[in-house]
XYZ file of N, CA and C in Angstrom:
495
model
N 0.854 -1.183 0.000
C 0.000 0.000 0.000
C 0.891 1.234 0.000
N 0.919 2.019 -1.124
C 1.420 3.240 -0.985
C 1.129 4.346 -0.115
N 1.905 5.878 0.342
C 1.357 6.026 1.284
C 0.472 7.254 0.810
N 0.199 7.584 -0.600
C -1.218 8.372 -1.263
C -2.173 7.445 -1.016
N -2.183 5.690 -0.817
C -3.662 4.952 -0.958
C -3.674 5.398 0.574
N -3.187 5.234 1.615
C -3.370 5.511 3.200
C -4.047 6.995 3.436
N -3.280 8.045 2.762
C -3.738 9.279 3.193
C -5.224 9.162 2.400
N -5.638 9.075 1.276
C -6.923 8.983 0.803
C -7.539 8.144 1.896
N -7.683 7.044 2.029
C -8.080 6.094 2.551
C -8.555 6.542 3.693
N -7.846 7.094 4.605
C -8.285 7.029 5.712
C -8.403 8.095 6.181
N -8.810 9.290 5.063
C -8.883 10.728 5.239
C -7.751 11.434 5.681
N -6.921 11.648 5.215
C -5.638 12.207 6.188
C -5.240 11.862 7.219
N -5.512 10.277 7.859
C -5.187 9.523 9.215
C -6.746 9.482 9.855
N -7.532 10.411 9.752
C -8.734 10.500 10.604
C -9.249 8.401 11.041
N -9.280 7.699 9.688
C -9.607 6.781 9.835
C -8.769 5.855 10.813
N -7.528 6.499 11.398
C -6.733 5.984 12.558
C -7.128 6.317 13.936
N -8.071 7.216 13.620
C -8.640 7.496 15.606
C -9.271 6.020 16.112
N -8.356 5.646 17.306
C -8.993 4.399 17.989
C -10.600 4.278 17.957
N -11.570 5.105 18.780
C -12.842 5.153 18.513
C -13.643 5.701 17.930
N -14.573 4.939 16.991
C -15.366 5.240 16.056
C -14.516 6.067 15.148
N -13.765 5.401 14.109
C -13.464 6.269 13.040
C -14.027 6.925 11.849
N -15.278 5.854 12.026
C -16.342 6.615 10.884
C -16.835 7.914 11.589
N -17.602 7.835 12.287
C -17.830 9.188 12.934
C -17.049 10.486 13.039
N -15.811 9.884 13.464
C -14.629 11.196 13.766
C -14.479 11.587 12.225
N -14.072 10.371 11.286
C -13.990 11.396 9.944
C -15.449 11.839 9.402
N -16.520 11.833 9.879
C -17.900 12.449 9.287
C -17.816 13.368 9.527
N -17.105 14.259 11.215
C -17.204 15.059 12.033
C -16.140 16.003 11.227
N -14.775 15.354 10.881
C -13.738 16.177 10.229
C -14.103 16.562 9.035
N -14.981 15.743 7.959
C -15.563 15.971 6.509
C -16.529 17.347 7.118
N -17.016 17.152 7.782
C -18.035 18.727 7.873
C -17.371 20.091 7.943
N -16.281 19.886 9.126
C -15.365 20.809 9.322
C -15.372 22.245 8.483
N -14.672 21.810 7.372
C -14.312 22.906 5.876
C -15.824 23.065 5.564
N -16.583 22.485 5.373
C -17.637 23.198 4.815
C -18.238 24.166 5.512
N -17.576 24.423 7.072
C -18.535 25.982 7.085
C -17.507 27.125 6.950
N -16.843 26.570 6.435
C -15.842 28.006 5.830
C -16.073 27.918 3.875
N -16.831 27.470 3.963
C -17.488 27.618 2.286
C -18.440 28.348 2.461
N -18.061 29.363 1.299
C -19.429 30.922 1.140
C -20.557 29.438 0.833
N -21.691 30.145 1.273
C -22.990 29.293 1.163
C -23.621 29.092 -0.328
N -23.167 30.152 -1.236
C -23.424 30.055 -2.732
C -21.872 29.638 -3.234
N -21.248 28.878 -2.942
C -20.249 27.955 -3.833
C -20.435 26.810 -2.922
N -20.856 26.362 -1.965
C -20.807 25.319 -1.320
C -21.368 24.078 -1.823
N -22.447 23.853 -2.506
C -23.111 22.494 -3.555
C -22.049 22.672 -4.605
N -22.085 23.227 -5.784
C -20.653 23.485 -6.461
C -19.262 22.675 -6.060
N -18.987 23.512 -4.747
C -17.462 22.550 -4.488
C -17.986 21.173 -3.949
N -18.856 20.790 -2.894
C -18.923 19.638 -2.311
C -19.399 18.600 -3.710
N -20.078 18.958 -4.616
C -20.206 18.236 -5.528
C -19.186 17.755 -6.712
N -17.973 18.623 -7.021
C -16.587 18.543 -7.357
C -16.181 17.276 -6.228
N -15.918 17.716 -4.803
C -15.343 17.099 -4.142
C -16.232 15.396 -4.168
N -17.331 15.438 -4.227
C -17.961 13.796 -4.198
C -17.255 13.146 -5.407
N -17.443 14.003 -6.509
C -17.055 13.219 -7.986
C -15.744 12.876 -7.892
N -14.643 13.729 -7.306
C -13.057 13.370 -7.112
C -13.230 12.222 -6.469
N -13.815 11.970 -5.434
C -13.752 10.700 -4.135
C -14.260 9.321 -5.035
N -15.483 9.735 -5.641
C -15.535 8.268 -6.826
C -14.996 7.813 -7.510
N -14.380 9.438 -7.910
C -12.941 8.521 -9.108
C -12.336 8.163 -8.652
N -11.249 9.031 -7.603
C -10.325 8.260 -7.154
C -10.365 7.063 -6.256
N -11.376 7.086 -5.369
C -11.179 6.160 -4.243
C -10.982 5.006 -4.511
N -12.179 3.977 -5.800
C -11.893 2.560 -5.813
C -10.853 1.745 -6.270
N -10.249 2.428 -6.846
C -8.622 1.744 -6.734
C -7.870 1.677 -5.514
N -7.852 3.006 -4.889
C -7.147 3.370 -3.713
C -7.957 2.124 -2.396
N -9.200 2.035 -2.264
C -9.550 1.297 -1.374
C -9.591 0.012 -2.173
N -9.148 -0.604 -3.525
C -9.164 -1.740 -4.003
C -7.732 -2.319 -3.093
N -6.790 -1.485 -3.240
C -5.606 -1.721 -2.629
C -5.427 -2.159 -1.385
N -5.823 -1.157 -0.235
C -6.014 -1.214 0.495
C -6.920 -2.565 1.457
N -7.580 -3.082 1.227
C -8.705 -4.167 1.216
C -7.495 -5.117 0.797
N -6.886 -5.367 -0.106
C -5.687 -6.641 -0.261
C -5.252 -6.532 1.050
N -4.476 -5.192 1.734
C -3.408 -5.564 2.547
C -4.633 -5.547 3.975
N -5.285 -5.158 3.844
C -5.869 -5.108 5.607
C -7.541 -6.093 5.718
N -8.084 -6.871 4.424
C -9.420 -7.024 4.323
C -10.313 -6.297 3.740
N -11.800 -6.818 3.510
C -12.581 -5.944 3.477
C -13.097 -5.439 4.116
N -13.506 -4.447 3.589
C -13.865 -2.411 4.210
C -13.546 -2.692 5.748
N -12.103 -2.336 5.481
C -11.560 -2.175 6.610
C -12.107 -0.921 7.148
N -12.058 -1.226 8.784
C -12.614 0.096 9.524
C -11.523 1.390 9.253
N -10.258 1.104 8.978
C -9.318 2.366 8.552
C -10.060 3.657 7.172
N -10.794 2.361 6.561
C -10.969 3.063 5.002
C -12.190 4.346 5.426
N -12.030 5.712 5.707
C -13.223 6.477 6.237
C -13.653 7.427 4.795
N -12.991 7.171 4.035
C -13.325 8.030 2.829
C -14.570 8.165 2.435
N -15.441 6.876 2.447
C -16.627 6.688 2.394
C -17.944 7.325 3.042
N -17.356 7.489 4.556
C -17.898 8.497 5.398
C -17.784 9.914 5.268
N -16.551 9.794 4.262
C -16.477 11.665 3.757
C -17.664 12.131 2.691
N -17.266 10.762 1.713
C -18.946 10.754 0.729
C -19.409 11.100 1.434
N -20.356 10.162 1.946
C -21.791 10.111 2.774
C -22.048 11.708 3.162
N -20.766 12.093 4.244
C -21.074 13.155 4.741
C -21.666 14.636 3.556
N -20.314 14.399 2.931
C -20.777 15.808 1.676
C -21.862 15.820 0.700
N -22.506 14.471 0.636
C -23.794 14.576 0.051
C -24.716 14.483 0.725
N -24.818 14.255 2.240
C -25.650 15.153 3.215
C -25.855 16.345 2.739
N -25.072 17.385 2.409
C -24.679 18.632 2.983
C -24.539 19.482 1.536
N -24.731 18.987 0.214
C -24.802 19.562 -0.495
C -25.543 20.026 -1.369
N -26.638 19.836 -0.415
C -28.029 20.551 -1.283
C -27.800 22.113 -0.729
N -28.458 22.928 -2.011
C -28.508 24.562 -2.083
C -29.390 24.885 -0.933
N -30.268 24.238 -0.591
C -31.213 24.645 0.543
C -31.093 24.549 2.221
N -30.233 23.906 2.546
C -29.247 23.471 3.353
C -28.588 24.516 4.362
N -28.535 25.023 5.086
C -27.824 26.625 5.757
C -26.865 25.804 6.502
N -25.725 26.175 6.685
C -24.215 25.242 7.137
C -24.305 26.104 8.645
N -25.673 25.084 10.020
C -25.599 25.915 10.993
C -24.991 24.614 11.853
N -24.899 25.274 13.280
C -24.499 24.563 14.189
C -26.106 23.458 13.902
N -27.083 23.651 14.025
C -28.563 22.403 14.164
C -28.284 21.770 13.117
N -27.952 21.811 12.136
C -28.388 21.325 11.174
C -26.856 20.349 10.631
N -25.519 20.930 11.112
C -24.549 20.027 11.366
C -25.100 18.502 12.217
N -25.632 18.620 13.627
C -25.615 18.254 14.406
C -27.168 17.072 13.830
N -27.884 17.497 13.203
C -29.023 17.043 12.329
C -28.794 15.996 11.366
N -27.740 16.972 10.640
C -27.583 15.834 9.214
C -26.372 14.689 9.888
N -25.509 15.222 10.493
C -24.087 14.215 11.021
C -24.909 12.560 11.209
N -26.207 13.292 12.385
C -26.593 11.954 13.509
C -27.587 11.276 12.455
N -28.203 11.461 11.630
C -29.031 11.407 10.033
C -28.526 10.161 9.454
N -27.011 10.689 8.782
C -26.213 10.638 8.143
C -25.618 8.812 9.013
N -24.910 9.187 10.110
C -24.597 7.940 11.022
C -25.220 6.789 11.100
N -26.831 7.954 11.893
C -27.891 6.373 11.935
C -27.663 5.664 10.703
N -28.067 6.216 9.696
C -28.169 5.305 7.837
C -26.940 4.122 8.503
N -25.930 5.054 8.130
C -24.440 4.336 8.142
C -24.336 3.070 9.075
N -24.850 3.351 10.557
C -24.125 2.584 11.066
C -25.834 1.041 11.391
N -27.053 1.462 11.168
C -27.985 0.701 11.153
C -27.656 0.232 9.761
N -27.962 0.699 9.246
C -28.055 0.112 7.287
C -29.143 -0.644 6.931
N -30.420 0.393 7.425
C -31.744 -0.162 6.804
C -31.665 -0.351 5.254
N -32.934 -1.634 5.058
C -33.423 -1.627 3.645
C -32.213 -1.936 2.795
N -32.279 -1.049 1.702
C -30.846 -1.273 0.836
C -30.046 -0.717 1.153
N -29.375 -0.376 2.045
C -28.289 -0.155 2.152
C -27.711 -1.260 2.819
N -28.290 -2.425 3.787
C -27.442 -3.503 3.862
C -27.551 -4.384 2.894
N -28.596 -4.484 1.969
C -27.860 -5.431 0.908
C -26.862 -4.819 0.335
N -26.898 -3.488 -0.426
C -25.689 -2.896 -0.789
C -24.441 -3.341 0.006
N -24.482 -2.985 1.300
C -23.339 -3.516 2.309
C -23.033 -4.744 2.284
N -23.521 -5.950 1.948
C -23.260 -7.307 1.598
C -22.434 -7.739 0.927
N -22.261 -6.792 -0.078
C -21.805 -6.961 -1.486
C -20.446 -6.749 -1.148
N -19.301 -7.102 -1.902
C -17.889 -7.164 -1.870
C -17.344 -6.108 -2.732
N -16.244 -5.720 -2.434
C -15.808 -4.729 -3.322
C -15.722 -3.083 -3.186
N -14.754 -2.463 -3.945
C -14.431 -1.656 -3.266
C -15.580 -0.573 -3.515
N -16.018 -0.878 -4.809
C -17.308 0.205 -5.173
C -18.365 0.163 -4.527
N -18.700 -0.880 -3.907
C -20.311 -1.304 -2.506
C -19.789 -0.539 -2.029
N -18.263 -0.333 -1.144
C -18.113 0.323 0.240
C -18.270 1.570 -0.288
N -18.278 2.190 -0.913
C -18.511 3.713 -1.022
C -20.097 3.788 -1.273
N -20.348 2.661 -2.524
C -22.037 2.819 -2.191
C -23.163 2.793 -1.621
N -23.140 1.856 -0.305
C -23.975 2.254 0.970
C -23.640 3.319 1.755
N -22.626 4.004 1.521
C -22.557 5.496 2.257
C -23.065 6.730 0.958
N -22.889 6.178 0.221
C -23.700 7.219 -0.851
C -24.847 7.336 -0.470
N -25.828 5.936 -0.565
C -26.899 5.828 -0.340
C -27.512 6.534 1.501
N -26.579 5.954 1.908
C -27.008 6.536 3.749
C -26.822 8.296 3.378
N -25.900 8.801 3.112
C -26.042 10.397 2.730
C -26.900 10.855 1.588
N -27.321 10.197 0.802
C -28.861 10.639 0.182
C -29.896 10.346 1.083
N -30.437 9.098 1.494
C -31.200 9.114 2.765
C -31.320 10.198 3.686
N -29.751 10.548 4.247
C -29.569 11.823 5.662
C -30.001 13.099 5.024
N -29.856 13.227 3.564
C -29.988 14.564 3.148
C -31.572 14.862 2.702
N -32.278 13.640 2.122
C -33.612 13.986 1.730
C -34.368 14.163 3.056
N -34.159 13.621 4.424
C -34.808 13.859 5.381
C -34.534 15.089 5.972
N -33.310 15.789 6.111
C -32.699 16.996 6.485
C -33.144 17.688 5.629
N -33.291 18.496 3.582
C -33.974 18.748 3.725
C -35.659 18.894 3.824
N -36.331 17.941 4.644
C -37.472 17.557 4.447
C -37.566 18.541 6.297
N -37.054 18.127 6.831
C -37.070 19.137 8.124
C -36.675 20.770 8.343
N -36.003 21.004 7.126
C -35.791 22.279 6.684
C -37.056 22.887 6.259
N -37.787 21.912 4.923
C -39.048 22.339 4.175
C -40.008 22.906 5.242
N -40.230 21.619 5.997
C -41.584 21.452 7.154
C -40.845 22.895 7.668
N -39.802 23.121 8.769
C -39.556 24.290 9.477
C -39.638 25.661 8.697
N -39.511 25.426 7.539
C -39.537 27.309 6.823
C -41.112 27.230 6.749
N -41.623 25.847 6.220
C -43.555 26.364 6.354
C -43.790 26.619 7.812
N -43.683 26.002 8.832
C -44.217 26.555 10.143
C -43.772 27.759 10.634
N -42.496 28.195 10.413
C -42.452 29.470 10.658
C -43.004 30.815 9.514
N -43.256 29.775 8.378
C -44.291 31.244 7.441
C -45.225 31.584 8.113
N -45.889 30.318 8.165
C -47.376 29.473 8.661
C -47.874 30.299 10.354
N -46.696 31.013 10.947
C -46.705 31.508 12.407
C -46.783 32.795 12.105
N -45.947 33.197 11.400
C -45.446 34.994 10.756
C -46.171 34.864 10.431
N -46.815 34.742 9.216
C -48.558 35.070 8.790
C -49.436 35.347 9.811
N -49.233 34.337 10.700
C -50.626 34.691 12.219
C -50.552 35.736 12.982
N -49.491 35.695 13.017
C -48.558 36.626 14.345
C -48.587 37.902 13.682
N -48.532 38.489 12.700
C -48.570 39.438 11.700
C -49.522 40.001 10.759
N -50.404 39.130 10.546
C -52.038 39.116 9.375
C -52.236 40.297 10.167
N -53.168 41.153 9.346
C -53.669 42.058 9.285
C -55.559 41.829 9.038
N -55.645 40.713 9.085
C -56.970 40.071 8.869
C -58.086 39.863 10.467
């Protein structure tokens, strides 16, 4: 294993924190995105997903020879997951909504309802990135689905609180 497949692999070491390394690198993948202006942020995180597909399945093909499959080191996957949480335009990069999509995002990951554990069944280096694809589309259509519901109830209040009727 070269040491570009390690640094990909395991996010810049993140995937070396003794506990829960998926988590810690979900937590580090969020990081940079709130220092992204809010109108380039889908833009870059969506650059950044497409780089991680290309590059990763070789890099975690490798990797998987010397340590098994989807080794707990490999967190790249959790970087997916995370940035396609997080890269819808509608989305506001707050402290709630970090804390919203992360635990969203996890549950998928670490339960793996429905298809995402058959996906997870499957061998290979392209499954392991694809049940975290799938768990961060899951985290993100429900996040924004709690965004939607919250901007109508607070119209839905301002209208009352405010009507002139």
């Amino acid at each position: 294993m070269k040491y570009f497949d390690c640094i990909i692999a395991t996010f810049f070491g993140a995937g070396f924190f003794p506990k829960a390394p998926g988590t810690f690198a979900s937590i580090i993948a969020f990081l940079p995105i709130i220092f992204i202006p809010h109108s380039y942020k889908s833009i870059i995180l969506l650059l950044g997903i497409l780089l991680i597909l290309l590059l990763s399945p070789p890099v975690i093909k490798r990797v998987e020879q010397k340590y098994g499959d989807d080794p707990s080191i490999v967190v790249i996957d959790e970087v997916l997951g995370t940035w396609i949480v997080f890269c819808s335009p509608i989305i506001p990069t707050t402290f709630l909504s970090a804390i919203i999509g992360l635990s969203l995002f996890r549950l998928f990951d670490i339960s793996k309802p429905w298809i995402i554990q058959k996906i997870n069944k499957k061998k290979g280096a392209l499954y392991v990135l694809l049940d975290d694809l799938v768990a961060g589309l899951f985290a993100g259509i429900i996040l924004n689905l709690f965004y939607f519901i919250y901007r109508i109830v607070f119209f839905v209040y301002f209208l009352e609180k405010y009507s002139i009727y």
